[in-house]
XYZ file of C-alpha atoms in Angstrom:
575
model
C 85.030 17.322 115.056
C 84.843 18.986 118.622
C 83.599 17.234 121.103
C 80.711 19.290 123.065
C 79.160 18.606 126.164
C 75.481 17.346 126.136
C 73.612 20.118 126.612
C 75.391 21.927 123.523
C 73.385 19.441 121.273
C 70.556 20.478 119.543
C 68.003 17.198 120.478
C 68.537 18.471 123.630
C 67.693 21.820 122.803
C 64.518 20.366 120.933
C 63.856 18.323 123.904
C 63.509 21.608 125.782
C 61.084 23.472 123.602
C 58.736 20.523 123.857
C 59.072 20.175 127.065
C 59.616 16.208 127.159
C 62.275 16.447 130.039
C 60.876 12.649 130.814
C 63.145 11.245 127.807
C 66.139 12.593 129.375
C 68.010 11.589 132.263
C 70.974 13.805 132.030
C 71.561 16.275 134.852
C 72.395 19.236 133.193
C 68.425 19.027 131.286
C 67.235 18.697 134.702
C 68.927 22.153 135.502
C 67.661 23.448 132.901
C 64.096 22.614 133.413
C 65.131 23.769 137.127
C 66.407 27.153 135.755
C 62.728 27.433 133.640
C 60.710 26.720 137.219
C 63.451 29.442 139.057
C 62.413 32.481 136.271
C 58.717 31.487 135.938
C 58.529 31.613 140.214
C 60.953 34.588 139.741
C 58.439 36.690 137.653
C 55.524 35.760 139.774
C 57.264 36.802 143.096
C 58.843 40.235 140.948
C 55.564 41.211 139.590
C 54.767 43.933 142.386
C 57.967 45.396 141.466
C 57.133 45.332 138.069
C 54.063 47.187 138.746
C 55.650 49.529 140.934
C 58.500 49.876 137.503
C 55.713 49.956 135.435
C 54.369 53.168 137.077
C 58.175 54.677 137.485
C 58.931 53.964 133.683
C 55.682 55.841 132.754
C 55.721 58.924 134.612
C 59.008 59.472 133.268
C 58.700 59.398 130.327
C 56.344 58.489 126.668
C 56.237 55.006 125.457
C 56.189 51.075 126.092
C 57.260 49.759 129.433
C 59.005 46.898 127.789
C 61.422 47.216 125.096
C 62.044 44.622 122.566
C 65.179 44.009 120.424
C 66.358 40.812 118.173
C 69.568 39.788 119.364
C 71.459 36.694 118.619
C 70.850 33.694 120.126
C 71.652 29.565 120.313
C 73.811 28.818 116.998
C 72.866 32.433 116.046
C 69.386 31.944 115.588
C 67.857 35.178 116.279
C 64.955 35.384 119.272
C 63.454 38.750 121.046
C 65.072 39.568 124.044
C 62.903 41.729 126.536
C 64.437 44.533 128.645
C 62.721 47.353 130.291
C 63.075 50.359 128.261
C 65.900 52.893 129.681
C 65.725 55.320 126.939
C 63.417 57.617 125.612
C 61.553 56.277 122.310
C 63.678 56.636 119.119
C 67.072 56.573 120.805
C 67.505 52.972 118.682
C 67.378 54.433 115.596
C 71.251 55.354 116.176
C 73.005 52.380 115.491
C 75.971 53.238 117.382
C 73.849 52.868 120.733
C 73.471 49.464 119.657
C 77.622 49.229 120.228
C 77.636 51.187 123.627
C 75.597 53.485 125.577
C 77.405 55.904 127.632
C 76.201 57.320 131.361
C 75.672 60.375 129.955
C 73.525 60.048 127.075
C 71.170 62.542 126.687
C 68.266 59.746 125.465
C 68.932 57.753 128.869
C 65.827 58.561 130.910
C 66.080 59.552 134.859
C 64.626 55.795 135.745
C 66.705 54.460 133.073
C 70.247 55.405 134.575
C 68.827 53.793 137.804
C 67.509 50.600 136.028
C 70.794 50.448 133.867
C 73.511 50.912 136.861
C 71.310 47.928 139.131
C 71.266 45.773 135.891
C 66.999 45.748 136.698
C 66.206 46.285 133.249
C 67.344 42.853 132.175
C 65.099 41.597 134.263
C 62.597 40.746 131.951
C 64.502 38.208 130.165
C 63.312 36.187 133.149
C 60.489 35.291 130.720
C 63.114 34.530 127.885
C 64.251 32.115 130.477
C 60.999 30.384 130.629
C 60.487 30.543 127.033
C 63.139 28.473 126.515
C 65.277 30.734 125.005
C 67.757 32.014 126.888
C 69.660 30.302 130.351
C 70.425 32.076 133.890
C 73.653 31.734 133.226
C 75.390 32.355 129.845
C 76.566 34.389 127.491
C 74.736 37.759 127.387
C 72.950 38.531 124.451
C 74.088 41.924 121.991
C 73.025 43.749 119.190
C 73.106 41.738 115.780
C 75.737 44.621 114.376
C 77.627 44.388 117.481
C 77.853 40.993 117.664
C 79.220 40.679 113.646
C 81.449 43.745 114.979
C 83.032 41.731 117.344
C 83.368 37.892 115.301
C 85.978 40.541 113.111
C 87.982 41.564 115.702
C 88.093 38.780 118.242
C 89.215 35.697 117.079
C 86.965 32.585 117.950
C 84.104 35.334 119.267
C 81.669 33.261 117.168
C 81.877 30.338 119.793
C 79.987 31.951 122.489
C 77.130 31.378 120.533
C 77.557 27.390 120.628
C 75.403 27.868 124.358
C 72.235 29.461 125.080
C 72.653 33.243 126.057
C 72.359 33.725 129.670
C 70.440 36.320 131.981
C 74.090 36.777 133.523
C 77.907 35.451 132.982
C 81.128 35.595 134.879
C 82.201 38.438 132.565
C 79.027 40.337 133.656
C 79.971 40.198 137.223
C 83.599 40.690 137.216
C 83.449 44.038 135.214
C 81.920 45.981 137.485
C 81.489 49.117 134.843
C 81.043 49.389 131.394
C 84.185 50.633 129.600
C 83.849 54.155 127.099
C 82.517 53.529 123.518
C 86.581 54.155 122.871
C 87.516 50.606 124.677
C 84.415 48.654 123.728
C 86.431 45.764 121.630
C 88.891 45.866 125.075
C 86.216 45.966 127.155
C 84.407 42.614 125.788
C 88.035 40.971 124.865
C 88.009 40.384 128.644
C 84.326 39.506 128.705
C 84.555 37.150 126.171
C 87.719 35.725 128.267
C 85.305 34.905 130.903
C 82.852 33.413 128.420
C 85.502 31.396 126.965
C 85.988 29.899 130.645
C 82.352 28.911 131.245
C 82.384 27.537 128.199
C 85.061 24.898 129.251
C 84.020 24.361 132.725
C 80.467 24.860 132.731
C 78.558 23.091 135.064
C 75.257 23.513 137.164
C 77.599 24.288 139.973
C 79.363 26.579 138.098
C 75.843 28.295 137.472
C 74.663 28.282 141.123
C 78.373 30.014 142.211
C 78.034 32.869 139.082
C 74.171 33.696 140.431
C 75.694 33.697 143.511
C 78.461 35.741 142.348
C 75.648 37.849 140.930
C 73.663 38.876 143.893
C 76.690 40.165 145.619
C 77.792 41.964 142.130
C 73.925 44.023 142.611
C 74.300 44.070 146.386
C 77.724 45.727 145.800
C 75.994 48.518 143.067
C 73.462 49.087 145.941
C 76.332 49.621 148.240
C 77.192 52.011 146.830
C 74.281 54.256 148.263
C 74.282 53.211 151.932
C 76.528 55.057 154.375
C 79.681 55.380 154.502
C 79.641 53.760 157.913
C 78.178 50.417 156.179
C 80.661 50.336 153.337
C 83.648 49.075 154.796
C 82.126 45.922 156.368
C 79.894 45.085 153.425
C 82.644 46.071 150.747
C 85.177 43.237 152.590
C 82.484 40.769 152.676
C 81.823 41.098 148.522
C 85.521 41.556 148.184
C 86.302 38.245 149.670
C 83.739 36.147 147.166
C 84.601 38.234 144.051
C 88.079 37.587 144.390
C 87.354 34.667 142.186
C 86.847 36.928 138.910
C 90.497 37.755 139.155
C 91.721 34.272 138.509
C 88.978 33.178 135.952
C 90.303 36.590 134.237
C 93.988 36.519 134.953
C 96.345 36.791 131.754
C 97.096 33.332 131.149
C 96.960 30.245 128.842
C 93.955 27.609 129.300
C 96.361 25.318 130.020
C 93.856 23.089 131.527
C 91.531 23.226 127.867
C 90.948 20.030 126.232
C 92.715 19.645 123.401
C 89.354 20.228 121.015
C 89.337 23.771 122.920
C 92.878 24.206 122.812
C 92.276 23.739 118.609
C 89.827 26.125 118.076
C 90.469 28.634 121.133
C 94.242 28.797 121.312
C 94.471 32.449 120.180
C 93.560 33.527 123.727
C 96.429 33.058 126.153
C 98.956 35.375 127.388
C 98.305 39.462 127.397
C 100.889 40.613 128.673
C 101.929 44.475 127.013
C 105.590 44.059 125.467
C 108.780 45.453 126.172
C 109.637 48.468 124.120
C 110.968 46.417 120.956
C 110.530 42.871 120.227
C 112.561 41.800 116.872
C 112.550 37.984 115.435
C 114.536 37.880 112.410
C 113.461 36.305 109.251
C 114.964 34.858 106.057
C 114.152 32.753 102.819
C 116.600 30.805 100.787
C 118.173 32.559 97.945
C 117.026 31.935 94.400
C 118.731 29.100 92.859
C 120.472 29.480 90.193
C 118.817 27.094 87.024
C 121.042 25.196 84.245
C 121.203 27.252 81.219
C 121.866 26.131 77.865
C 124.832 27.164 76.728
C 123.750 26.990 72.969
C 121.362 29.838 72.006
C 118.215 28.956 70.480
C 116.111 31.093 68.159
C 112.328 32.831 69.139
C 110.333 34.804 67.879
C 111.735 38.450 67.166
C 115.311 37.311 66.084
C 116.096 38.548 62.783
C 118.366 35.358 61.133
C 120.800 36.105 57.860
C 120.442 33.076 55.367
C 122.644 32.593 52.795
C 122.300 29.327 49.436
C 125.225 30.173 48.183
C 125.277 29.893 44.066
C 121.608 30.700 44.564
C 120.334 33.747 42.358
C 118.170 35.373 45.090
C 119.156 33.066 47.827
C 122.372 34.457 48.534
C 121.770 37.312 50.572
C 118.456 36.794 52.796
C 117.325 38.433 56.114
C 113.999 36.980 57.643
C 112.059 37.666 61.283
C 110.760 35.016 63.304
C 107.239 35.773 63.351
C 104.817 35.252 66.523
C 104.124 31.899 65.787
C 107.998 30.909 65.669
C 108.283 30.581 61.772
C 109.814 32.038 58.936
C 109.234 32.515 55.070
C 111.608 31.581 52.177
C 111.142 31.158 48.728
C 110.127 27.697 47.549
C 110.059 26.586 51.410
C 107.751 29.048 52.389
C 106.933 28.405 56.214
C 109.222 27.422 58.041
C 109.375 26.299 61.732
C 112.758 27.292 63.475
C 111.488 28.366 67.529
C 113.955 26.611 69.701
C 116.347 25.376 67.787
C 119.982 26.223 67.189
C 121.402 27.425 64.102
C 123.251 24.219 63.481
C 119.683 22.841 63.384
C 117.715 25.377 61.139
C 120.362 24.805 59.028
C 119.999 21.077 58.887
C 116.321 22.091 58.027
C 116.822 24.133 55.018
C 119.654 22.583 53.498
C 117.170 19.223 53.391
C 114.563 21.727 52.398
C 116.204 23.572 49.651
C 117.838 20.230 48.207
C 114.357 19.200 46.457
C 115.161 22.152 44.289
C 118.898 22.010 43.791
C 121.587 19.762 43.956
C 123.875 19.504 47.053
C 122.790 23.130 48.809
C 125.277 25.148 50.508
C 123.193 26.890 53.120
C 124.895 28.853 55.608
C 122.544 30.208 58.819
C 123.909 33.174 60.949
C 122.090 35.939 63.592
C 121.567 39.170 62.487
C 119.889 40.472 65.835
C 118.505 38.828 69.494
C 115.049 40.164 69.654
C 113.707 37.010 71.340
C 114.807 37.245 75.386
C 114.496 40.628 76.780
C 115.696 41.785 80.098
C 114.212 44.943 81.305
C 116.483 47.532 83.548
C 114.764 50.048 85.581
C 115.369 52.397 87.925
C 118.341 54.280 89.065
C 120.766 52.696 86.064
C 122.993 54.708 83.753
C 121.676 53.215 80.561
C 118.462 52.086 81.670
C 116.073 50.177 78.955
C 115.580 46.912 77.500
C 118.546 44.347 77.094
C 118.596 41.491 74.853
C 120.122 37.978 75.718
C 122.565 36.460 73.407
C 123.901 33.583 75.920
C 123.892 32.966 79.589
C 123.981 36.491 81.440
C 124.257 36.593 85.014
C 123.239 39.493 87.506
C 126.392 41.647 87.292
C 126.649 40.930 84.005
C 123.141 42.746 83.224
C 124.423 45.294 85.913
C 127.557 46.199 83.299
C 124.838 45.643 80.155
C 123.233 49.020 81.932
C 126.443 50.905 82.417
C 126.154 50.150 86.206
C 124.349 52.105 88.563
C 123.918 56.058 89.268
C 124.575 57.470 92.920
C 120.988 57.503 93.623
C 121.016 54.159 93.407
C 119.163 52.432 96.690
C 120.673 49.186 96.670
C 118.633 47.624 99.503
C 115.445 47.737 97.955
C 116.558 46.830 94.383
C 114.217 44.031 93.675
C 114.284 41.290 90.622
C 110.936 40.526 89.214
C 109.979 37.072 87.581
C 106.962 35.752 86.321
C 104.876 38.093 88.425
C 107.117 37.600 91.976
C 110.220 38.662 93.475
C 113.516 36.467 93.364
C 114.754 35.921 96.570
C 118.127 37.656 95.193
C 120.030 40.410 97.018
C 121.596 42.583 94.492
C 123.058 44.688 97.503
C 124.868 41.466 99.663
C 126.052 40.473 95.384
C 127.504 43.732 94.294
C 128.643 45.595 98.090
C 129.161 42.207 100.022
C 130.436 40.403 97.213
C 127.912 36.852 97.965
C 128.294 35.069 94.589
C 125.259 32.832 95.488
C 123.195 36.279 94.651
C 124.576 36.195 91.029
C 121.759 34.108 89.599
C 121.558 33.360 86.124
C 118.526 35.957 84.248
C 115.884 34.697 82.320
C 114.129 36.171 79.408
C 111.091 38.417 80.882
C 112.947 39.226 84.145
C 112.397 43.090 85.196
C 115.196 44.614 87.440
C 114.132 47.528 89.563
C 116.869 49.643 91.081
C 114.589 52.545 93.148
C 116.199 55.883 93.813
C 116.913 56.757 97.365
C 115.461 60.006 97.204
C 112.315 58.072 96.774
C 112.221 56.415 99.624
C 109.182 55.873 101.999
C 107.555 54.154 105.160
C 104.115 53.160 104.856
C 101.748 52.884 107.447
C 98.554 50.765 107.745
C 96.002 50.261 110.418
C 93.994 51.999 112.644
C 95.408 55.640 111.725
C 93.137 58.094 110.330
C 94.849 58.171 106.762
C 96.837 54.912 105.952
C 99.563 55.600 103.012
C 103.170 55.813 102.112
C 105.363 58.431 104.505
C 108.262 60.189 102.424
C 111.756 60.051 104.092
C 113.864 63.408 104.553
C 117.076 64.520 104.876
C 115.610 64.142 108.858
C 115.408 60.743 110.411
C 111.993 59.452 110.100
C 110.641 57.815 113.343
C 107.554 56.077 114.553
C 105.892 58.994 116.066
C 106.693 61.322 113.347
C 105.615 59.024 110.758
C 102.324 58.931 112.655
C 101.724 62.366 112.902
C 102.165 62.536 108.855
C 99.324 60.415 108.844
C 96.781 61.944 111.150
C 97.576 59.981 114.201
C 95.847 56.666 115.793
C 92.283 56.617 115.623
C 92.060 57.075 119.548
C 88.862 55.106 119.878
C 90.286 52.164 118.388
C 93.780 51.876 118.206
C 96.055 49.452 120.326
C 99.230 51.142 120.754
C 100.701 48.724 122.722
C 100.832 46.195 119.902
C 102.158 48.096 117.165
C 103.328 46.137 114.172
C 106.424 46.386 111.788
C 107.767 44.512 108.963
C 111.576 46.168 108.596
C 112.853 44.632 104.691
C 116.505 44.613 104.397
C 116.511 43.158 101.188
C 114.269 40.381 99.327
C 115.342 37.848 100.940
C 116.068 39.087 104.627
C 114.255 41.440 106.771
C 112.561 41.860 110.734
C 109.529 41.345 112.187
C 109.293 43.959 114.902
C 106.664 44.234 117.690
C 106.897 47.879 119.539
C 105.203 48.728 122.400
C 104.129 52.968 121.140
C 102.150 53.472 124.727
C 106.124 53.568 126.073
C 107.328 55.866 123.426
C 104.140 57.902 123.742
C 104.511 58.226 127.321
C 107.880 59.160 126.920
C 109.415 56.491 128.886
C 111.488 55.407 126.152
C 113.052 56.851 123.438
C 111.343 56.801 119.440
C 112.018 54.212 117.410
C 114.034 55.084 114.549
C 112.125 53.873 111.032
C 114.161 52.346 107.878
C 112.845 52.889 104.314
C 110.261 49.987 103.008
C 109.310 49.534 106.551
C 105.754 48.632 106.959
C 104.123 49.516 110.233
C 100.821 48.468 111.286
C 99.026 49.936 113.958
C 96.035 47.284 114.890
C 92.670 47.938 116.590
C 92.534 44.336 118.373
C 94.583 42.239 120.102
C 96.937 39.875 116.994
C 98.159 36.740 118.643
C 100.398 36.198 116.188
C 102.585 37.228 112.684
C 100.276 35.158 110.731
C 97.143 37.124 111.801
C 98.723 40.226 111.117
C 99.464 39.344 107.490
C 95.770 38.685 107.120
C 94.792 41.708 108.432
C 96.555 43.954 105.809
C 96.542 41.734 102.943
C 93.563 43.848 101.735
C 95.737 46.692 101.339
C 99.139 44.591 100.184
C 99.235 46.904 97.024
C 100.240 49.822 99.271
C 103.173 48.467 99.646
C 103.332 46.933 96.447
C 106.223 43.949 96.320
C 108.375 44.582 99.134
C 106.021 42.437 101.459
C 106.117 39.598 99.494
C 109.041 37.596 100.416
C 107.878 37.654 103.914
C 104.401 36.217 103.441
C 106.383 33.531 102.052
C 107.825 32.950 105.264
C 105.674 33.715 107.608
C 101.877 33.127 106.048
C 102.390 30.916 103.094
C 104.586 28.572 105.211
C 103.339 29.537 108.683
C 104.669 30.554 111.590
């Protein structure tokens, strides 16, 4: 269980609504009860300002001076969060204000840009403050939709609500502007960096430095409108005490976490964008090959030719193993013979037949093997349904189909059992010659030799149609095979991070991280795609191969089998 600091618990939390600070001696309540006094003296010394708001609000335009919205709170219980309203009445009824408001939107009132670019209109929160619920210094509160937005697309975004929201937080302060709708999951990735960082250090001096921190951030937005004689000397002064933010926000690990932090936090660490092509290659053993009995036993579908010799209609039988493994005779009538030989079926009926005549000559033979198919696919010269009579190997159900045409695309041959892949490569058995690839077949197995002229990419991801890409006579490359499919989604998609799983066979393959922002800028040249590659183009940062398997597991069928071996690897057995 993590440990948590003592104001995270909820008896202290209680503690605080019913205001029975005597019971507690700890120092952080006492701040808290502090931080209650500050915003109840705060809105008594604010309220002419209020007033004179109240007036500005009104004049400008039709409705309430406050505006209320539920947000998110303290273990995500929900609370009403107070703001002066910045926008003309109605503009909420768009839900995608509720994810980010830009400076130009049309519903933003003349006040409201004012309000919104000073941060004033959070000022009423002050009362949340003495309410109870909400701190000075915390998390900010969002939108409900934004908030579940975000848990989706930042890992470990849920833990921000283990603390009480705050009027203001180190991520508020340090990003001075808001980023475009475009950049929002960006935008609070770095927030929520911050947030993380109070969250491990938090203390009531940590508070007093980030409301410090605070003050300058407004005095620096006020700046802005003094002369430019002013600037210079005031802009070196904030620049000096916000240097801070760049550390707390730097792109590196929490080394100094706890290990409890380090546990459920450890996705956030280094940011860095990647060189042009990062490529870890990855492998699974090969199938291994299983004893097989060299002695051929009977199932149902074989056809067997029984002889009685001296027998008046027993001298000339054919029967079929039913479903249920039996077959009918006269005088025996049902008889069981699934999985046994024919040395012991006819063991059976002579014992059988020899309560109706003396000493039985009963001879047992195979007419057909109906009972272990093998199923050849694809780009073979006699492709259809072979039949097991004995052991049969790979190439040996490779010369059972008459080979394989020219078509035939070796690579992504694949051998299906029991619903998987084998981790076999027919290619490294029948062009490299690898005899630990010549596995011996089972009844049921499907092998699929695909046609090179069918060959295809597919793409997944933040692109505005995700599919399968055809190949050409034309090498197919990243950028092209983006274009086939509309392009990134540019609101959303993270270029720099682009994804690909590159299968060279089942059993063998790369997993290839490419920075596209390079290629796109033309700094470097396109990457070249193979067939079966699998490129993902995510719309969040994916710290790591394991993540990225869960993210397009949803859509696995896409790509139908050729994934599988490497989920083996990499998600079922971890990274």
């Amino acid at each position: 269980m993590t440990q948590q600091a003592p104001f995270f618990k909820a008896d202290v939390i209680q503690k605080w609504k019913q205001h029975d600070w005597a019971r507690s001696s700890q120092p952080y309540n006492v701040w808290y009860a502090i931080q209650r006094c500050i915003a109840g003296l705060s809105l008594l010394l604010l309220s002419p300002l209020f007033l004179v708001l109240f007036v500005a609000v009104k004049l400008n335009s039709r409705g309430p001076f406050i505006y209320k919205q539920s947000r998110p709170g303290f273990k995500g219980k929900t609370f009403t969060a107070y703001k002066i309203r910045t926008m003309s009445v109605g503009a909420d009824k768009d839900l995608s204000r509720a994810r980010q408001v830009s400076k130009d939107d049309p519903m933003v009132t003349g006040i409201g840009k004012i309000l919104r670019d000073l941060k004033i209109d959070e000022l009423p929160q002050l009362f949340n403050v003495l309410k109870g619920e909400m701190a000075l210094v915390g998390p900010r509160p969002i939108a409900k939709s934004l908030q579940e937005e975000l848990e989706g697309k930042i890992p470990g975004f849920t833990r921000r609500l283990n603390v009480l929201p705050g009027l203001t937080s180190l991520g508020q302060v340090c990003i001075f502007d808001n980023a475009g709708a475009e950049h929002v999951v960006d935008d609070w990735s770095t927030r929520f960096e911050a947030e993380l960082d109070y969250l491990h250090k938090h203390s009531w001096r940590y508070d007093i430095a980030i409301i410090g921190l605070t003050c300058l951030f407004i005095f620096k937005k006020v700046a802005r409108k003094v002369p430019k004689y002013v600037k210079p000397l005031a802009l070196c002064i904030i620049f000096v005490f916000l240097a801070a933010c760049s550390e707390r926000l730097a792109t590196r690990p929490f080394n100094e976490a706890d290990t409890a932090y380090e546990k459920d936090i450890r996705a956030y660490g280094d940011r860095i964008d990647p060189a042009l092509v990062e490529i870890e290659p990855v492998a699974i053993d090969v199938e291994a090959s299983e004893f097989e009995d060299q002695v051929y036993r009977v199932g149902s579908g074989d056809a067997l030719s029984i002889n009685v010799f001296g027998e008046e209609g027993l001298d000339d039988l054919l029967v079929q193993v039913d479903g249920d493994g039996f077959i009918q005779l006269p005088f025996l009538e049902n008889v069981n013979v699934a999985g046994r030989s024919l040395k012991e079926i006819q063991t059976v009926l002579k014992a059988g037949f020899a309560k109706q005549f003396r000493n039985p000559w009963v001879v047992v033979n195979m007419a057909s093997h109906k009972s272990r198919p093998v199923y050849l696919l694809g780009q073979f010269n006699n492709p259809g349904v072979i039949y097991l009579d004995g052991p049969t190997n790979l190439m040996q159900a490779v010369s059972l189909g008459r080979g394989l045409s020219e078509a035939a695309y070796l690579r992504g041959a694949r051998l299906w059992r029991d619903g998987d892949i084998a981790a076999v490569d027919l290619k490294a058995l029948l062009m490299e010659g690898k005899a630990e690839h010549n596995i011996t077949l089972r009844a049921g197995d499907t092998l699929v030799v695909p046609s090179a002229r069918d060959n295809k990419a597919f793409v997944m991801g933040a692109v505005v149609r995700a599919g399968a890409v055809p190949f050409s006579n034309e090498p197919m490359t990243l950028l092209k095979a983006l274009t086939q499919v509309g392009g990134p989604v540019k609101s959303a998609a993270l270029m720099s991070q682009v994804r690909i799983i590159r299968t060279h066979s089942a059993i063998e393959g790369q997993l290839i991280l490419v920075n596209a922002d390079h290629i796109l800028k033309g700094k470097v040249p396109d990457l070249e795609l193979m067939p079966d590659d699998i490129v993902y183009v995510p719309d969040n940062w994916i710290e790591g191969w394991n993540q990225f398997v869960r993210a397009i597991a949803p859509t696995i069928q896409l790509a139908g089998g050729a994934l599988q071996p490497f989920i083996q690897v990499k998600f079922l057995k971890g990274d």
